[in-house]
Amino acid sequence: MVQGGALLALANVGGALCNYLFQAVIGRMLTMGQFGIVNSMLSISLIASVPANAISWSMTRFVSERAGPEQRPQIAALIQQAFQRLLIWFVPLCGLWLVLAPRAAEFLNMPSSGPIYASLAIVLATLIRPILQGSLRGLERFGVMAAANMTQSFSRVVLGALLVWVGTEATGALTGNALSLVIAALVAVPFLPFRRKAEMPLGGHGFQASELYAFFGPSLAIMGALAILSNADMVAAKAALPAAEAGVYSAASVFARGSLFFILPAVSVVFPRLARQHPGDRRVLELWMLAGVAGFQVVINICGTFLAPLLIRLLLGRTESGAIDLLPRFLWSMTPMTLAMIPIHFGMARASRRLAWGLPVIAVAYIAALVRFHVEPAWILNCLALASLCALLYSVATCTLGRRPDV
């Protein structure tokens, strides 16, 4: 478990560095307006891929319960069914996205619909990869996960920069993201079990449909709310602010959002173990993880506050006073959301219905606040900070301090 966490931690550090390099490269090659388009469309892609991410964590839970070598045919049957279920989401999503693309471009103040179509490619690639990642997580193949993550991060930089260099601007940067996800999926596929006709289990994967949906439903609600809470501000900034100002907002967000992914190695390693255990009192482990992440985040925030001019100059190759002023506020506004990732994922491991009801309510209230207060970056950040704090307090009260398990 420790070795798996170390591998994923190294991959995430490398991924974070590659993400920063990607942002720095396109930040220097694109105008601030085009830079804002890239980051806002990446946020929209994350929100649109919520069903796939919910399937990913569902796969982790159920694959971890079939982790024995004698049950690999059942795992293969489960993976096959997951891909079949994705088609239910795949076909209507493509049609709706294509129909709404021109209107979406107009709403987001984009000069063309190219980035909308490129982001659809990202979503389609994202629909496949979470099943692979979720299955590898359930099988505890953390080395393969680390290799796939690093491949995706590095190829994203190379392909994104190359396509921007040939003159495709934001559309090229987004297309590079989509291609990197496909490459990472190709790295992961050979390490998954796929059933042959000779070993097809008579009972399929062995789970009842009601059992699968009892976990997938709460996971979908939780992941949907989390995606909105983590990304809706980027959409609001792109739609409401002038193009250059939206780009400045995106630049300030790069460092703050990066902290969300530093805790995922620990969560990914612990999640399969939690899914296999009978629900019980896990407060000590959760509180220790919260304390450790809180201390780490405070150090990052302090460093980011004092080094903001240097960080923005390294990112964009020039000084942007607006981004420098926003960066410390962004860091502190995102901190509660970073901490909330721990109890949220712990709650999702046991299909917390209370979390599945409460987080969407907070997300809806957050959207309403953004609709009302979106005319200035500072107001958007105030909404983000308040929503993040509410998500943290509710998830800790529900999943960490609650007396009874959810399932």
Protein backbone atom coordinates (compact mmCIF):
# COMPACT_ATOMS: atom_id res chain seq x y z
CA MET A 1 0.00 0.00 0.00
CA VAL A 2 2.82 2.41 0.92
CA GLN A 3 4.72 1.49 -2.25
CA GLY A 4 1.59 2.08 -4.36
CA GLY A 5 1.03 5.44 -2.73
CA ALA A 6 4.66 6.39 -3.36
CA LEU A 7 4.40 5.49 -7.04
CA LEU A 8 1.22 7.49 -7.48
CA ALA A 9 2.66 10.37 -5.49
CA LEU A 10 5.69 10.52 -7.78
CA ALA A 11 3.43 10.31 -10.82
CA ASN A 12 1.22 13.08 -9.47
CA VAL A 13 4.20 15.32 -8.76
CA GLY A 14 5.43 14.68 -12.28
CA GLY A 15 1.92 15.25 -13.60
CA ALA A 16 1.63 18.52 -11.70
CA LEU A 17 4.94 19.70 -13.14
CA CYS A 18 3.82 18.71 -16.64
CA ASN A 19 0.50 20.49 -16.11
CA TYR A 20 2.38 23.62 -15.07
CA LEU A 21 4.66 23.23 -18.10
CA PHE A 22 1.62 22.85 -20.37
CA GLN A 23 0.05 25.99 -18.91
CA ALA A 24 3.35 27.88 -19.16
CA VAL A 25 3.89 26.86 -22.79
CA ILE A 26 0.41 27.77 -24.00
CA GLY A 27 0.39 30.85 -21.74
CA ARG A 28 3.38 32.18 -23.64
CA MET A 29 2.12 31.12 -27.08
CA LEU A 30 -1.51 32.27 -26.76
CA THR A 31 -3.13 35.59 -26.05
CA MET A 32 -4.79 36.00 -22.63
CA GLY A 33 -8.18 35.60 -24.30
CA GLN A 34 -7.21 32.29 -25.94
CA PHE A 35 -5.59 31.13 -22.69
CA GLY A 36 -8.87 31.73 -20.88
CA ILE A 37 -10.75 29.74 -23.52
CA VAL A 38 -8.52 26.70 -22.99
CA ASN A 39 -8.97 26.60 -19.22
CA SER A 40 -12.69 27.31 -19.27
CA MET A 41 -13.28 24.51 -21.80
CA LEU A 42 -11.16 22.12 -19.73
CA SER A 43 -13.42 22.90 -16.77
CA ILE A 44 -16.56 22.31 -18.85
CA SER A 45 -15.08 19.00 -20.05
CA LEU A 46 -14.55 17.89 -16.46
CA ILE A 47 -18.15 18.70 -15.56
CA ALA A 48 -19.48 16.90 -18.65
CA SER A 49 -17.48 13.75 -17.86
CA VAL A 50 -19.06 13.31 -14.42
CA PRO A 51 -20.93 10.08 -15.32
CA ALA A 52 -17.68 8.50 -16.47
CA ASN A 53 -15.92 9.51 -13.26
CA ALA A 54 -18.79 8.07 -11.22
CA ILE A 55 -18.40 4.83 -13.15
CA SER A 56 -14.66 4.95 -12.41
CA TRP A 57 -15.10 4.98 -8.63
CA SER A 58 -17.88 2.41 -8.92
CA MET A 59 -15.48 0.18 -10.84
CA THR A 60 -12.88 0.60 -8.11
CA ARG A 61 -15.30 -0.55 -5.44
CA PHE A 62 -16.62 -3.60 -7.26
CA VAL A 63 -13.35 -4.67 -8.89
CA SER A 64 -11.70 -4.55 -5.45
CA GLU A 65 -14.33 -7.05 -4.27
CA ARG A 66 -13.39 -9.38 -7.15
CA ALA A 67 -9.64 -8.90 -6.83
CA GLY A 68 -8.71 -12.58 -6.48
CA PRO A 69 -6.99 -14.21 -9.49
CA GLU A 70 -9.74 -16.82 -9.76
CA GLN A 71 -12.29 -14.04 -10.28
CA ARG A 72 -10.64 -12.30 -13.23
CA PRO A 73 -13.40 -13.51 -15.63
CA GLN A 74 -15.95 -11.76 -13.40
CA ILE A 75 -13.86 -8.59 -13.48
CA ALA A 76 -13.67 -8.83 -17.27
CA ALA A 77 -17.47 -9.19 -17.44
CA LEU A 78 -17.87 -6.12 -15.22
CA ILE A 79 -15.53 -4.05 -17.41
CA GLN A 80 -17.37 -5.13 -20.56
CA GLN A 81 -20.72 -4.13 -19.08
CA ALA A 82 -19.32 -0.76 -18.00
CA PHE A 83 -18.25 0.00 -21.58
CA GLN A 84 -21.70 -1.02 -22.83
CA ARG A 85 -23.38 1.30 -20.33
CA LEU A 86 -21.19 4.16 -21.54
CA LEU A 87 -22.90 4.01 -24.93
CA ILE A 88 -26.09 5.15 -23.20
CA TRP A 89 -24.28 8.36 -22.29
CA PHE A 90 -22.10 8.56 -25.40
CA VAL A 91 -24.71 8.87 -28.18
CA PRO A 92 -27.02 11.57 -26.76
CA LEU A 93 -24.03 13.55 -25.45
CA CYS A 94 -22.49 13.81 -28.92
CA GLY A 95 -25.75 14.90 -30.50
CA LEU A 96 -26.54 17.48 -27.82
CA TRP A 97 -23.00 18.86 -27.83
CA LEU A 98 -22.96 19.32 -31.60
CA VAL A 99 -26.36 21.01 -31.63
CA LEU A 100 -25.49 23.41 -28.82
CA ALA A 101 -21.93 24.20 -29.93
CA PRO A 102 -22.71 27.49 -31.76
CA ARG A 103 -24.87 28.79 -28.90
CA ALA A 104 -22.28 27.74 -26.33
CA ALA A 105 -19.57 29.62 -28.22
CA GLU A 106 -21.75 32.73 -28.23
CA PHE A 107 -22.55 32.41 -24.51
CA LEU A 108 -18.86 32.03 -23.63
CA ASN A 109 -17.80 34.93 -25.85
CA MET A 110 -15.68 32.77 -28.17
CA PRO A 111 -14.78 33.85 -31.70
CA SER A 112 -15.48 30.36 -33.11
CA SER A 113 -16.96 26.97 -32.19
CA GLY A 114 -13.64 25.13 -32.70
CA PRO A 115 -12.80 24.88 -28.98
CA ILE A 116 -16.31 23.52 -28.29
CA TYR A 117 -15.79 20.67 -30.75
CA ALA A 118 -12.26 20.00 -29.43
CA SER A 119 -13.61 19.78 -25.88
CA LEU A 120 -16.12 17.19 -27.09
CA ALA A 121 -13.14 15.07 -28.14
CA ILE A 122 -11.77 15.44 -24.60
CA VAL A 123 -15.06 14.31 -23.10
CA LEU A 124 -15.26 11.28 -25.40
CA ALA A 125 -11.70 10.27 -24.48
CA THR A 126 -12.51 10.86 -20.81
CA LEU A 127 -15.50 8.53 -21.04
CA ILE A 128 -13.15 5.62 -21.72
CA ARG A 129 -10.21 6.31 -19.45
CA PRO A 130 -12.02 6.36 -16.06
CA ILE A 131 -13.17 2.77 -16.52
CA LEU A 132 -9.58 1.74 -17.11
CA GLN A 133 -8.27 3.82 -14.20
CA GLY A 134 -11.03 2.67 -11.86
CA SER A 135 -10.35 -0.98 -12.70
CA LEU A 136 -6.60 -0.61 -12.20
CA ARG A 137 -7.25 1.15 -8.88
CA GLY A 138 -9.49 -1.71 -7.76
CA LEU A 139 -6.85 -4.26 -8.78
CA GLU A 140 -4.24 -2.11 -6.98
CA ARG A 141 -2.09 -1.89 -10.13
CA PHE A 142 -0.70 1.43 -9.02
CA GLY A 143 2.48 1.15 -11.08
CA VAL A 144 0.44 0.91 -14.28
CA MET A 145 -1.71 3.83 -13.15
CA ALA A 146 1.42 5.88 -12.51
CA ALA A 147 2.84 5.04 -15.95
CA ALA A 148 -0.43 5.91 -17.70
CA ASN A 149 -0.73 9.19 -15.78
CA MET A 150 2.81 10.24 -16.61
CA THR A 151 2.35 9.29 -20.27
CA GLN A 152 -0.79 11.38 -20.46
CA SER A 153 0.80 14.38 -18.73
CA PHE A 154 3.94 14.40 -20.90
CA SER A 155 2.17 13.79 -24.21
CA ARG A 156 -0.30 16.55 -23.33
CA VAL A 157 2.54 19.08 -23.22
CA VAL A 158 4.15 17.89 -26.45
CA LEU A 159 0.98 17.55 -28.52
CA GLY A 160 -0.67 20.68 -27.15
CA ALA A 161 2.40 22.82 -27.83
CA LEU A 162 2.88 21.32 -31.30
CA LEU A 163 -0.73 21.98 -32.35
CA VAL A 164 -0.67 25.52 -30.98
CA TRP A 165 2.63 26.14 -32.77
CA VAL A 166 1.10 25.24 -36.16
CA GLY A 167 -1.51 27.96 -35.63
CA THR A 168 -4.59 26.21 -34.20
CA GLU A 169 -4.61 28.33 -31.01
CA ALA A 170 -7.00 27.18 -28.25
CA THR A 171 -8.52 24.46 -30.44
CA GLY A 172 -5.10 22.86 -30.90
CA ALA A 173 -4.29 22.96 -27.18
CA LEU A 174 -7.59 21.22 -26.39
CA THR A 175 -7.11 18.66 -29.16
CA GLY A 176 -3.69 17.83 -27.71
CA ASN A 177 -5.41 17.11 -24.40
CA ALA A 178 -7.82 14.72 -26.08
CA LEU A 179 -5.05 12.85 -27.91
CA SER A 180 -3.02 12.51 -24.69
CA LEU A 181 -5.98 10.84 -22.97
CA VAL A 182 -6.24 8.33 -25.83
CA ILE A 183 -2.53 7.54 -25.57
CA ALA A 184 -2.81 6.99 -21.80
CA ALA A 185 -5.75 4.64 -22.33
CA LEU A 186 -3.69 2.60 -24.80
CA VAL A 187 -0.97 2.24 -22.14
CA ALA A 188 -3.47 0.92 -19.57
CA VAL A 189 -5.53 -1.47 -21.73
CA PRO A 190 -3.00 -4.37 -21.93
CA PHE A 191 -2.95 -4.69 -18.12
CA LEU A 192 -6.68 -5.28 -17.72
CA PRO A 193 -8.38 -8.67 -17.81
CA PHE A 194 -10.56 -9.31 -20.84
CA ARG A 195 -12.63 -12.44 -20.98
CA ARG A 196 -12.40 -15.08 -23.64
CA LYS A 197 -15.35 -17.19 -24.74
CA ALA A 198 -13.79 -20.26 -23.15
CA GLU A 199 -13.80 -18.65 -19.69
CA MET A 200 -17.03 -16.65 -19.81
CA PRO A 201 -18.64 -16.94 -16.37
CA LEU A 202 -22.20 -18.27 -16.40
CA GLY A 203 -23.27 -15.72 -13.82
CA GLY A 204 -21.58 -12.74 -15.45
CA HIS A 205 -19.83 -10.53 -12.91
CA GLY A 206 -21.95 -11.81 -10.03
CA PHE A 207 -23.45 -8.48 -8.92
CA GLN A 208 -27.15 -7.73 -8.89
CA ALA A 209 -28.24 -4.68 -10.90
CA SER A 210 -29.76 -3.16 -7.75
CA GLU A 211 -26.42 -3.54 -5.97
CA LEU A 212 -24.56 -1.78 -8.79
CA TYR A 213 -26.99 1.12 -9.04
CA ALA A 214 -27.16 1.49 -5.25
CA PHE A 215 -23.51 2.56 -5.39
CA PHE A 216 -23.47 4.25 -8.80
CA GLY A 217 -26.39 6.58 -7.97
CA PRO A 218 -24.78 8.20 -4.92
CA SER A 219 -21.40 8.27 -6.69
CA LEU A 220 -22.93 10.12 -9.65
CA ALA A 221 -24.52 12.72 -7.36
CA ILE A 222 -21.32 13.19 -5.35
CA MET A 223 -19.01 13.41 -8.36
CA GLY A 224 -21.39 15.77 -10.16
CA ALA A 225 -21.50 18.13 -7.20
CA LEU A 226 -17.73 17.94 -6.77
CA ALA A 227 -17.14 18.75 -10.45
CA ILE A 228 -19.41 21.80 -10.22
CA LEU A 229 -17.84 23.02 -6.99
CA SER A 230 -14.35 22.64 -8.47
CA ASN A 231 -14.95 24.10 -11.94
CA ALA A 232 -18.08 26.26 -12.21
CA ASP A 233 -16.19 29.45 -11.34
CA MET A 234 -14.06 29.05 -14.47
CA VAL A 235 -17.17 28.87 -16.64
CA ALA A 236 -18.68 31.90 -14.89
CA ALA A 237 -15.47 33.89 -15.36
CA LYS A 238 -15.28 33.07 -19.07
CA ALA A 239 -18.95 33.92 -19.67
CA ALA A 240 -19.10 37.11 -17.59
CA LEU A 241 -15.66 38.74 -17.78
CA PRO A 242 -13.91 40.36 -20.75
CA ALA A 243 -11.65 37.94 -22.63
CA ALA A 244 -8.37 39.32 -21.26
CA GLU A 245 -9.69 39.46 -17.69
CA ALA A 246 -10.95 35.86 -17.97
CA GLY A 247 -7.45 34.86 -19.07
CA VAL A 248 -5.95 36.58 -16.03
CA TYR A 249 -8.42 34.69 -13.82
CA SER A 250 -7.36 31.41 -15.47
CA ALA A 251 -3.68 32.17 -14.90
CA ALA A 252 -4.27 32.79 -11.18
CA SER A 253 -6.22 29.54 -10.91
CA VAL A 254 -3.47 27.27 -12.25
CA PHE A 255 -1.54 27.00 -8.99
CA ALA A 256 -4.58 26.84 -6.72
CA ARG A 257 -6.25 24.02 -8.65
CA GLY A 258 -3.03 22.05 -8.77
CA SER A 259 -3.24 21.46 -5.01
CA LEU A 260 -6.45 19.46 -5.51
CA PHE A 261 -4.48 16.63 -7.12
CA PHE A 262 -1.68 16.24 -4.60
CA ILE A 263 -3.87 14.26 -2.21
CA LEU A 264 -5.27 11.88 -4.83
CA PRO A 265 -2.47 9.27 -4.46
CA ALA A 266 -3.38 8.71 -0.80
CA VAL A 267 -7.09 8.64 -1.61
CA SER A 268 -6.58 6.22 -4.52
CA VAL A 269 -4.57 3.81 -2.38
CA VAL A 270 -6.92 3.85 0.61
CA PHE A 271 -10.18 3.73 -1.38
CA PRO A 272 -10.03 0.02 -2.46
CA ARG A 273 -9.25 -1.03 1.11
CA LEU A 274 -12.16 1.00 2.46
CA ALA A 275 -14.49 -0.48 -0.15
CA ARG A 276 -13.66 -4.02 0.99
CA GLN A 277 -14.04 -3.35 4.70
CA HIS A 278 -17.24 -3.47 6.69
CA PRO A 279 -18.28 0.13 7.47
CA GLY A 280 -16.99 1.13 10.89
CA ASP A 281 -15.30 3.87 12.81
CA ARG A 282 -12.59 5.34 10.55
CA ARG A 283 -12.44 8.73 12.25
CA VAL A 284 -8.81 8.51 13.38
CA LEU A 285 -7.50 7.79 9.87
CA GLU A 286 -9.63 10.51 8.29
CA LEU A 287 -8.71 13.10 10.91
CA TRP A 288 -5.00 12.31 10.56
CA MET A 289 -5.23 12.67 6.79
CA LEU A 290 -7.13 15.94 7.16
CA ALA A 291 -4.53 17.31 9.56
CA GLY A 292 -1.65 16.33 7.28
CA VAL A 293 -3.24 17.81 4.16
CA ALA A 294 -4.19 20.98 6.05
CA GLY A 295 -0.60 21.53 7.19
CA PHE A 296 0.73 20.85 3.69
CA GLN A 297 -1.82 23.22 2.15
CA VAL A 298 -1.02 26.05 4.55
CA VAL A 299 2.66 25.82 3.57
CA ILE A 300 1.71 25.93 -0.12
CA ASN A 301 -0.56 28.94 0.47
CA ILE A 302 2.11 30.90 2.33
CA CYS A 303 4.71 30.17 -0.34
CA GLY A 304 2.24 31.10 -3.07
CA THR A 305 1.40 34.38 -1.36
CA PHE A 306 5.00 35.53 -1.17
CA LEU A 307 6.09 34.09 -4.52
CA ALA A 308 3.05 35.17 -6.56
CA PRO A 309 4.97 37.63 -8.81
CA LEU A 310 7.61 35.00 -9.62
CA LEU A 311 5.07 32.22 -10.22
CA ILE A 312 2.98 34.31 -12.61
CA ARG A 313 6.04 35.49 -14.49
CA LEU A 314 7.25 31.90 -14.86
CA LEU A 315 3.81 30.86 -16.07
CA LEU A 316 3.16 33.60 -18.61
CA GLY A 317 6.65 34.89 -19.32
CA ARG A 318 5.46 38.37 -18.36
CA THR A 319 4.04 40.25 -15.39
CA GLU A 320 0.26 40.35 -15.02
CA SER A 321 -0.63 42.41 -11.96
CA GLY A 322 -4.23 41.16 -11.93
CA ALA A 323 -3.13 37.51 -11.77
CA ILE A 324 -0.57 38.29 -9.08
CA ASP A 325 -3.23 39.92 -6.91
CA LEU A 326 -5.69 37.06 -7.41
CA LEU A 327 -3.31 34.14 -6.85
CA PRO A 328 -3.14 34.29 -2.99
CA ARG A 329 -6.92 34.70 -2.75
CA PHE A 330 -7.37 31.76 -5.09
CA LEU A 331 -5.13 29.56 -2.95
CA TRP A 332 -7.02 30.28 0.26
CA SER A 333 -10.41 30.04 -1.45
CA MET A 334 -9.63 26.55 -2.80
CA THR A 335 -8.13 25.23 0.46
CA PRO A 336 -11.44 24.04 2.00
CA MET A 337 -12.26 22.20 -1.23
CA THR A 338 -8.88 20.46 -1.15
CA LEU A 339 -9.52 19.29 2.42
CA ALA A 340 -13.06 18.25 1.55
CA MET A 341 -11.71 15.80 -1.05
CA ILE A 342 -10.74 13.42 1.77
CA PRO A 343 -14.09 12.98 3.57
CA ILE A 344 -15.93 13.13 0.25
CA HIS A 345 -13.99 10.18 -1.17
CA PHE A 346 -14.20 8.31 2.13
CA GLY A 347 -17.95 8.84 2.07
CA MET A 348 -18.18 7.73 -1.53
CA ALA A 349 -16.35 4.49 -0.66
CA ARG A 350 -19.35 3.53 1.44
CA ALA A 351 -21.98 5.09 -0.86
CA SER A 352 -22.98 7.83 1.57
CA ARG A 353 -26.55 8.80 0.74
CA ARG A 354 -26.42 11.79 3.07
CA LEU A 355 -23.43 13.10 1.14
CA ALA A 356 -25.22 12.38 -2.15
CA TRP A 357 -28.14 14.55 -1.04
CA GLY A 358 -26.23 17.37 0.66
CA LEU A 359 -23.42 18.11 -1.79
CA PRO A 360 -25.75 18.69 -4.79
CA VAL A 361 -27.72 21.18 -2.69
CA ILE A 362 -24.51 23.09 -1.98
CA ALA A 363 -23.57 22.92 -5.68
CA VAL A 364 -26.96 24.31 -6.75
CA ALA A 365 -26.65 27.14 -4.21
CA TYR A 366 -23.15 27.82 -5.56
CA ILE A 367 -24.43 28.12 -9.13
CA ALA A 368 -27.15 30.49 -7.95
CA ALA A 369 -24.54 32.62 -6.19
CA LEU A 370 -22.38 32.73 -9.33
CA VAL A 371 -25.37 33.80 -11.41
CA ARG A 372 -26.03 36.62 -8.95
CA PHE A 373 -22.41 37.65 -8.22
CA HIS A 374 -20.23 37.24 -11.32
CA VAL A 375 -19.31 40.72 -12.49
CA GLU A 376 -15.88 40.84 -10.82
CA PRO A 377 -13.18 38.22 -10.18
CA ALA A 378 -13.15 39.02 -6.46
CA TRP A 379 -16.89 38.30 -6.17
CA ILE A 380 -16.51 35.00 -8.02
CA LEU A 381 -13.74 34.02 -5.62
CA ASN A 382 -15.93 34.95 -2.64
CA CYS A 383 -18.59 32.56 -3.94
CA LEU A 384 -15.94 29.88 -4.45
CA ALA A 385 -14.55 30.29 -0.94
CA LEU A 386 -17.98 30.10 0.69
CA ALA A 387 -19.05 27.05 -1.33
CA SER A 388 -15.73 25.31 -0.58
CA LEU A 389 -16.15 25.96 3.13
CA CYS A 390 -19.71 24.65 3.13
CA ALA A 391 -18.61 21.50 1.28
CA LEU A 392 -15.82 20.92 3.82
CA LEU A 393 -18.00 21.44 6.89
CA TYR A 394 -20.82 19.29 5.55
CA SER A 395 -18.59 16.44 4.37
CA VAL A 396 -16.64 16.34 7.65
CA ALA A 397 -19.85 16.40 9.71
CA THR A 398 -21.45 13.74 7.54
CA CYS A 399 -18.60 11.35 6.77
CA THR A 400 -15.99 11.85 9.49
CA LEU A 401 -17.87 12.82 12.64
CA GLY A 402 -21.12 11.00 11.95
CA ARG A 403 -21.99 8.28 14.43
CA ARG A 404 -23.41 5.67 12.10
CA PRO A 405 -22.11 4.27 8.79
CA ASP A 406 -24.19 4.91 5.72
CA VAL A 407 -24.32 1.33 4.46
